[in-house]
One Martini backbone bead per residue (centre of mass of N, CA, C, O) as a GRO file, in nm:
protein
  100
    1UNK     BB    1  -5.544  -4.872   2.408
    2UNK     BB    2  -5.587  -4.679   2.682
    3UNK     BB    3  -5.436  -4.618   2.948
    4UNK     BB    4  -5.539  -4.510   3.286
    5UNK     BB    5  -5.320  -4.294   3.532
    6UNK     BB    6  -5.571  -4.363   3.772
    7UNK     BB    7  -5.484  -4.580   3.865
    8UNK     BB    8  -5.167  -4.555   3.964
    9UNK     BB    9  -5.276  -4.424   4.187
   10UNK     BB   10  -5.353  -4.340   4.511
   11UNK     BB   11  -5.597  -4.418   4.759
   12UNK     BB   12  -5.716  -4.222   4.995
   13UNK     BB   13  -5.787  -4.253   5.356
   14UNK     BB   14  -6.053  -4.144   5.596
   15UNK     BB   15  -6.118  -4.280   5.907
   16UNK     BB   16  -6.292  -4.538   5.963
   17UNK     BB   17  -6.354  -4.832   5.905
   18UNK     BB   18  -6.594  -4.946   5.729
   19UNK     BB   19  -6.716  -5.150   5.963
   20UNK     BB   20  -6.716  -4.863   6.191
   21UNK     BB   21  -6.877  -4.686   5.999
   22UNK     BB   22  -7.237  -4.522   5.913
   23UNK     BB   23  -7.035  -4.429   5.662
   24UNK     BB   24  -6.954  -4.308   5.321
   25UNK     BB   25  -6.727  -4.065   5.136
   26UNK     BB   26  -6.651  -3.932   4.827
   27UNK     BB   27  -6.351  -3.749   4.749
   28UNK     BB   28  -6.332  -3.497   4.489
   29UNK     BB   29  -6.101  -3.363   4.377
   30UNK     BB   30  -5.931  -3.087   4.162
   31UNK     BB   31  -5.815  -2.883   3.943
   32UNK     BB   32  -5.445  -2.889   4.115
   33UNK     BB   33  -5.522  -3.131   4.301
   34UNK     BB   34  -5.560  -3.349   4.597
   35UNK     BB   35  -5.639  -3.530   4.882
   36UNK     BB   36  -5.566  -3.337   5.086
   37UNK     BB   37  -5.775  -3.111   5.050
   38UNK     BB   38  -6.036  -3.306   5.101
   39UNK     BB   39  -5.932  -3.337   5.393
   40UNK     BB   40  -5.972  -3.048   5.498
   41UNK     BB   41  -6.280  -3.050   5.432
   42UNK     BB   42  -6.353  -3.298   5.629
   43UNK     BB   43  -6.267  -3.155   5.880
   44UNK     BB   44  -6.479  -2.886   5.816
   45UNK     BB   45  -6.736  -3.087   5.838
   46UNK     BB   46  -6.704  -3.310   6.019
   47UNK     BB   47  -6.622  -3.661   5.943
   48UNK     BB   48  -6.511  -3.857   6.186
   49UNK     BB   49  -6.753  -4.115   6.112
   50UNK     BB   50  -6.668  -4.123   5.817
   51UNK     BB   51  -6.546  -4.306   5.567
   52UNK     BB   52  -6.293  -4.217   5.342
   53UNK     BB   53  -6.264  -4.178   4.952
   54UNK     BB   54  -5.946  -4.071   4.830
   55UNK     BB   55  -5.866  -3.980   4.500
   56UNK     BB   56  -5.625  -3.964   4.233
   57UNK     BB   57  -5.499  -3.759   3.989
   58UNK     BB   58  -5.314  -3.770   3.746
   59UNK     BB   59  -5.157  -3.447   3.752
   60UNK     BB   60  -5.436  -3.295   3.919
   61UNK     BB   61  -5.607  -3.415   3.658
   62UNK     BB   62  -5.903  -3.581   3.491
   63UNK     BB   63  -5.855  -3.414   3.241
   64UNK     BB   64  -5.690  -3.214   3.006
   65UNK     BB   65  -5.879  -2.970   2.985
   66UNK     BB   66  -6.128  -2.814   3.000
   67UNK     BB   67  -6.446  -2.825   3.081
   68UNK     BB   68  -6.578  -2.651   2.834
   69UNK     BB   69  -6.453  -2.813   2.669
   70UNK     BB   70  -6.501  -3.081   2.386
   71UNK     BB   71  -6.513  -3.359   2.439
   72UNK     BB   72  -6.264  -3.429   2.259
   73UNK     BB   73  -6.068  -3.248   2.385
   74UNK     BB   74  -6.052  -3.489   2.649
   75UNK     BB   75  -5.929  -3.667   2.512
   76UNK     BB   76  -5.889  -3.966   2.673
   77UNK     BB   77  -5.968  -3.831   2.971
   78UNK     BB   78  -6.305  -3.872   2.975
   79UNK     BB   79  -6.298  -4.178   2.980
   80UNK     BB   80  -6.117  -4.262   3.269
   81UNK     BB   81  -6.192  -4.092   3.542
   82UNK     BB   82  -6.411  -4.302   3.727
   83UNK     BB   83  -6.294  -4.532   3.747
   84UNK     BB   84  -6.086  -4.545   4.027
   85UNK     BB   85  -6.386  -4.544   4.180
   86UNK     BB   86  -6.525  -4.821   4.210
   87UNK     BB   87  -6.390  -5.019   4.354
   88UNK     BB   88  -6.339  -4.793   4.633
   89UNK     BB   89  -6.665  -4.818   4.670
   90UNK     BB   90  -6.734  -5.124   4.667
   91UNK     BB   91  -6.533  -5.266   4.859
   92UNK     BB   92  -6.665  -5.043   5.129
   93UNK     BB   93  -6.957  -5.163   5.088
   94UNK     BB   94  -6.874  -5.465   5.158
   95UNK     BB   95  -6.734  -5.415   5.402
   96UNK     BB   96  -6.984  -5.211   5.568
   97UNK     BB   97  -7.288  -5.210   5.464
   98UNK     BB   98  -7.285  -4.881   5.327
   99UNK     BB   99  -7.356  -4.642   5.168
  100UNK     BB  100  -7.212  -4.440   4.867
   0.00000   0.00000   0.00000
């Protein structure tokens, strides 16, 4: 079994306690990046009323090939990046009890 190393890394929140939004939506940055990125599209598109879930990938990269690259030239990285954001969708929404 291949551990998972986007498990290891901080999800980051911003915006209200998921109790206080209206909203919640889910913020995954792209490769060479990290959650401060998607965070400064935040600010760009006004969220401030919505709980952001900003995951981060280990390495700034979800797989380790190109996007274009044969799934399995992406093993075993593509089959574990999309964990590590199950939790913090799940219990975001049993605590605001808001659609993700």
């Amino acid at each position: 079994m291949t551990l998972n190393p986007h498990l290891a890394t901080p999800v980051v929140r911003r915006g209200p306690a998921p109790t206080q939004a209206t909203q919640a939506a889910l913020l995954v940055h792209g490769r060479g990046q990290d959650p401060t990125f998607m965070v400064g599209v935040a600010d760009r598109i006004g969220l401030a009323d919505v709980h952001c879930v900003l995951p981060a990938a280990a390495g700034e990269g979800w797989y380790p090939g190109r996007f274009m690259d044969p799934p399995e030239a992406n093993e075993p990285g593509s089959a574990t990046p999309w964990r590590p954001l199950t939790p913090g969708c799940t219990s975001s929404r049993q605590r605001a009890s808001v659609p993700i």
